[in-house]
Amino acid sequence: WTIRRSAGKTICSLTLAKTPAGDDLALKVKPGCDQFVARFAPTAWQMDRGELLLKNAKGQTWRFAEGEASAWQRIPETADPVLLVRP
């Protein structure tokens, strides 16, 4: 998976695994991520009522709603949207 800004620039690559990580599933961030993602530091993911959630060790979440063409948009929407795109 990749995290992209609205202009289509990839700012991070990650792997959403099916391996359990506590109550969630494991997530691996690949080296070279933008500071925006590195500061959040996601460690796990899960599905919740049709939304995909990325979680960090502090219990904070980023929520994504499914959009078009294998892209999930972070909600709430901002002026510079963040997309989670499945390869």
Coordinates of N, CA and C in Angstrom, one line a residue:
W1 N 0.8 -1.2 0.0 CA 0.0 0.0 0.0 C 0.9 1.2 0.0
T2 N 0.3 2.3 -0.5 CA 1.1 3.6 -0.5 C 0.1 4.7 0.1
I3 N 0.8 5.7 0.7 CA 0.0 6.9 1.2 C 0.5 8.0 0.3
R4 N -0.5 8.6 -0.3 CA -0.3 9.7 -1.3 C -1.0 11.0 -0.9
R5 N -0.5 12.1 -1.3 CA -1.2 13.4 -1.2 C -2.0 13.5 -2.4
S6 N -2.9 14.5 -2.5 CA -3.8 14.7 -3.5 C -3.2 14.8 -4.9
A7 N -2.0 15.4 -4.9 CA -1.3 15.6 -6.2 C -0.8 14.3 -6.8
G8 N -0.9 13.2 -6.0 CA -0.5 11.9 -6.5 C 0.9 11.5 -6.1
K9 N 1.6 12.4 -5.3 CA 2.9 12.1 -4.8 C 2.9 11.1 -3.7
T10 N 3.6 9.9 -3.9 CA 3.7 8.9 -2.8 C 4.6 9.5 -1.7
I11 N 4.1 9.5 -0.5 CA 4.8 10.0 0.7 C 5.2 8.8 1.6
C12 N 4.7 7.6 1.4 CA 5.1 6.5 2.2 C 4.6 5.2 1.6
S13 N 5.3 4.1 1.9 CA 4.9 2.8 1.5 C 4.8 1.9 2.7
L14 N 3.7 1.1 2.8 CA 3.6 0.2 4.0 C 2.9 -1.1 3.6
T15 N 3.0 -2.0 4.5 CA 2.4 -3.3 4.3 C 1.4 -3.6 5.4
L16 N 0.2 -3.9 4.9 CA -0.9 -4.2 5.9 C -1.0 -5.7 5.9
A17 N -0.5 -6.3 7.0 CA -0.4 -7.8 7.1 C -1.7 -8.3 7.7
K18 N -1.9 -9.6 7.6 CA -3.0 -10.3 8.2 C -2.6 -11.0 9.5
T19 N -1.4 -10.7 10.0 CA -0.9 -11.2 11.2 C -1.4 -10.5 12.4
P20 N -2.0 -11.2 13.4 CA -2.6 -10.5 14.6 C -1.5 -9.7 15.3
A21 N -1.9 -8.5 15.8 CA -1.1 -7.6 16.6 C -2.0 -7.1 17.7
G22 N -2.1 -8.0 18.8 CA -3.1 -7.6 19.8 C -4.5 -7.8 19.3
D23 N -5.3 -6.7 19.4 CA -6.7 -6.7 18.9 C -6.8 -6.3 17.4
D24 N -5.6 -5.9 16.9 CA -5.6 -5.4 15.5 C -4.7 -6.3 14.7
L25 N -4.4 -5.8 13.5 CA -3.5 -6.5 12.6 C -2.2 -5.8 12.4
A26 N -1.1 -6.5 12.1 CA 0.2 -5.9 12.0 C 0.3 -5.0 10.8
L27 N 1.1 -4.0 10.9 CA 1.4 -3.0 9.8 C 2.9 -2.7 9.9
K28 N 3.5 -2.7 8.7 CA 5.0 -2.4 8.6 C 5.2 -1.2 7.7
V29 N 5.8 -0.2 8.3 CA 6.1 1.0 7.5 C 7.5 0.8 6.9
K30 N 7.6 1.1 5.6 CA 8.9 0.9 4.9 C 9.7 2.2 5.1
P31 N 11.0 2.0 5.1 CA 11.9 3.2 5.3 C 11.7 4.3 4.2
G32 N 12.0 5.5 4.6 CA 11.9 6.7 3.7 C 10.6 7.4 3.7
C33 N 9.7 7.2 4.7 CA 8.5 7.9 4.7 C 8.6 9.4 5.0
D34 N 7.7 10.2 4.5 CA 7.6 11.6 4.8 C 7.4 11.8 6.3
Q35 N 7.8 13.0 6.8 CA 7.7 13.3 8.2 C 6.2 13.3 8.7
F36 N 5.3 13.6 7.8 CA 3.9 13.6 8.1 C 3.5 12.2 8.6
V37 N 3.9 11.2 8.0 CA 3.6 9.8 8.3 C 4.5 9.4 9.5
A38 N 5.8 9.7 9.4 CA 6.7 9.3 10.4 C 6.3 9.8 11.8
R39 N 5.8 11.0 11.9 CA 5.4 11.5 13.2 C 4.2 10.7 13.8
F40 N 3.3 10.4 12.9 CA 2.1 9.6 13.3 C 2.6 8.2 13.7
A41 N 3.5 7.6 13.0 CA 4.1 6.3 13.3 C 3.1 5.2 13.4
P42 N 2.4 4.8 12.4 CA 1.4 3.7 12.5 C 2.1 2.4 12.8
T43 N 1.4 1.6 13.6 CA 1.9 0.3 14.0 C 0.9 -0.9 13.7
A44 N -0.4 -0.6 13.5 CA -1.4 -1.6 13.3 C -2.5 -1.0 12.5
W45 N -3.4 -2.0 12.0 CA -4.6 -1.5 11.3 C -5.7 -2.5 11.6
Q46 N -6.9 -2.0 11.2 CA -8.1 -2.8 11.4 C -9.2 -2.2 10.5
M47 N -10.3 -3.0 10.3 CA -11.5 -2.5 9.6 C -12.5 -2.2 10.7
D48 N -13.2 -1.1 10.6 CA -14.3 -0.7 11.5 C -15.4 -0.1 10.8
R49 N -16.6 -0.8 10.7 CA -17.8 -0.4 10.1 C -17.5 0.2 8.6
G50 N -16.8 -0.6 7.9 CA -16.5 -0.3 6.5 C -15.4 0.7 6.3
E51 N -14.8 1.2 7.4 CA -13.6 2.1 7.3 C -12.4 1.4 7.6
L52 N -11.3 1.8 7.0 CA -10.0 1.2 7.3 C -9.3 2.2 8.3
L53 N -8.8 1.7 9.4 CA -8.1 2.5 10.4 C -6.7 2.1 10.5
L54 N -5.8 3.1 10.5 CA -4.4 3.0 10.9 C -4.2 3.5 12.3
K55 N -3.5 2.7 13.1 CA -3.3 3.1 14.5 C -1.9 3.2 14.9
N56 N -1.6 4.0 15.9 CA -0.2 4.1 16.3 C -0.1 3.6 17.8
A57 N 1.1 3.6 18.3 CA 1.3 3.0 19.7 C 0.6 3.8 20.8
K58 N 0.3 5.1 20.5 CA -0.4 6.0 21.5 C -1.9 5.8 21.4
G59 N -2.4 4.9 20.5 CA -3.9 4.7 20.4 C -4.6 5.7 19.5
Q60 N -3.8 6.6 18.8 CA -4.4 7.5 17.9 C -4.7 6.8 16.6
T61 N -5.7 7.3 15.8 CA -6.1 6.6 14.6 C -6.2 7.6 13.4
W62 N -6.0 7.1 12.3 CA -6.3 7.8 11.0 C -7.4 6.9 10.4
R63 N -8.5 7.5 10.0 CA -9.6 6.8 9.4 C -9.7 7.0 7.9
F64 N -9.9 6.0 7.1 CA -10.0 6.1 5.6 C -11.3 5.5 5.2
A65 N -12.0 6.2 4.3 CA -13.2 5.7 3.7 C -12.9 5.3 2.2
E66 N -13.5 4.1 1.8 CA -13.2 3.6 0.5 C -13.8 4.6 -0.6
G67 N -12.9 4.9 -1.6 CA -13.3 5.7 -2.7 C -13.3 4.9 -4.0
E68 N -12.7 5.5 -5.0 CA -12.7 4.9 -6.3 C -11.3 4.3 -6.6
A69 N -11.3 3.3 -7.5 CA -10.0 2.8 -8.0 C -9.0 2.4 -7.0
S70 N -9.5 1.6 -6.0 CA -8.6 1.0 -4.9 C -8.0 2.1 -4.1
A71 N -8.6 3.3 -4.0 CA -8.0 4.3 -3.2 C -9.0 4.6 -2.0
W72 N -8.4 4.8 -0.8 CA -9.2 5.1 0.4 C -8.8 6.5 0.8
Q73 N -9.8 7.4 1.1 CA -9.5 8.8 1.4 C -9.6 9.0 2.9
R74 N -8.6 9.7 3.5 CA -8.6 9.9 4.9 C -9.8 10.9 5.2
I75 N -10.5 10.5 6.3 CA -11.6 11.3 6.8 C -11.3 11.8 8.2
P76 N -11.7 13.0 8.6 CA -12.4 14.0 7.7 C -11.5 14.5 6.6
E77 N -12.1 14.9 5.5 CA -11.4 15.4 4.3 C -10.8 16.7 4.7
T78 N -9.6 17.0 4.1 CA -8.9 18.2 4.3 C -8.6 18.9 2.9
A79 N -8.1 20.1 3.0 CA -7.8 20.8 1.7 C -6.7 20.1 0.9
D80 N -5.8 19.3 1.5 CA -4.8 18.5 0.8 C -5.1 17.1 1.2
P81 N -6.0 16.4 0.5 CA -6.4 15.1 0.8 C -5.3 14.1 0.9
V82 N -5.4 13.1 1.8 CA -4.5 12.0 2.0 C -5.2 10.7 1.6
L83 N -4.5 10.0 0.6 CA -5.1 8.8 0.1 C -4.2 7.6 0.5
L84 N -4.9 6.5 0.8 CA -4.3 5.2 1.0 C -4.6 4.4 -0.2
V85 N -3.6 4.0 -1.0 CA -3.9 3.3 -2.3 C -3.3 1.9 -2.3
R86 N -4.2 1.0 -2.7 CA -3.8 -0.4 -2.8 C -3.2 -0.7 -4.1
P87 N -2.0 -1.4 -4.2 CA -1.4 -1.6 -5.5 C -2.2 -2.5 -6.3

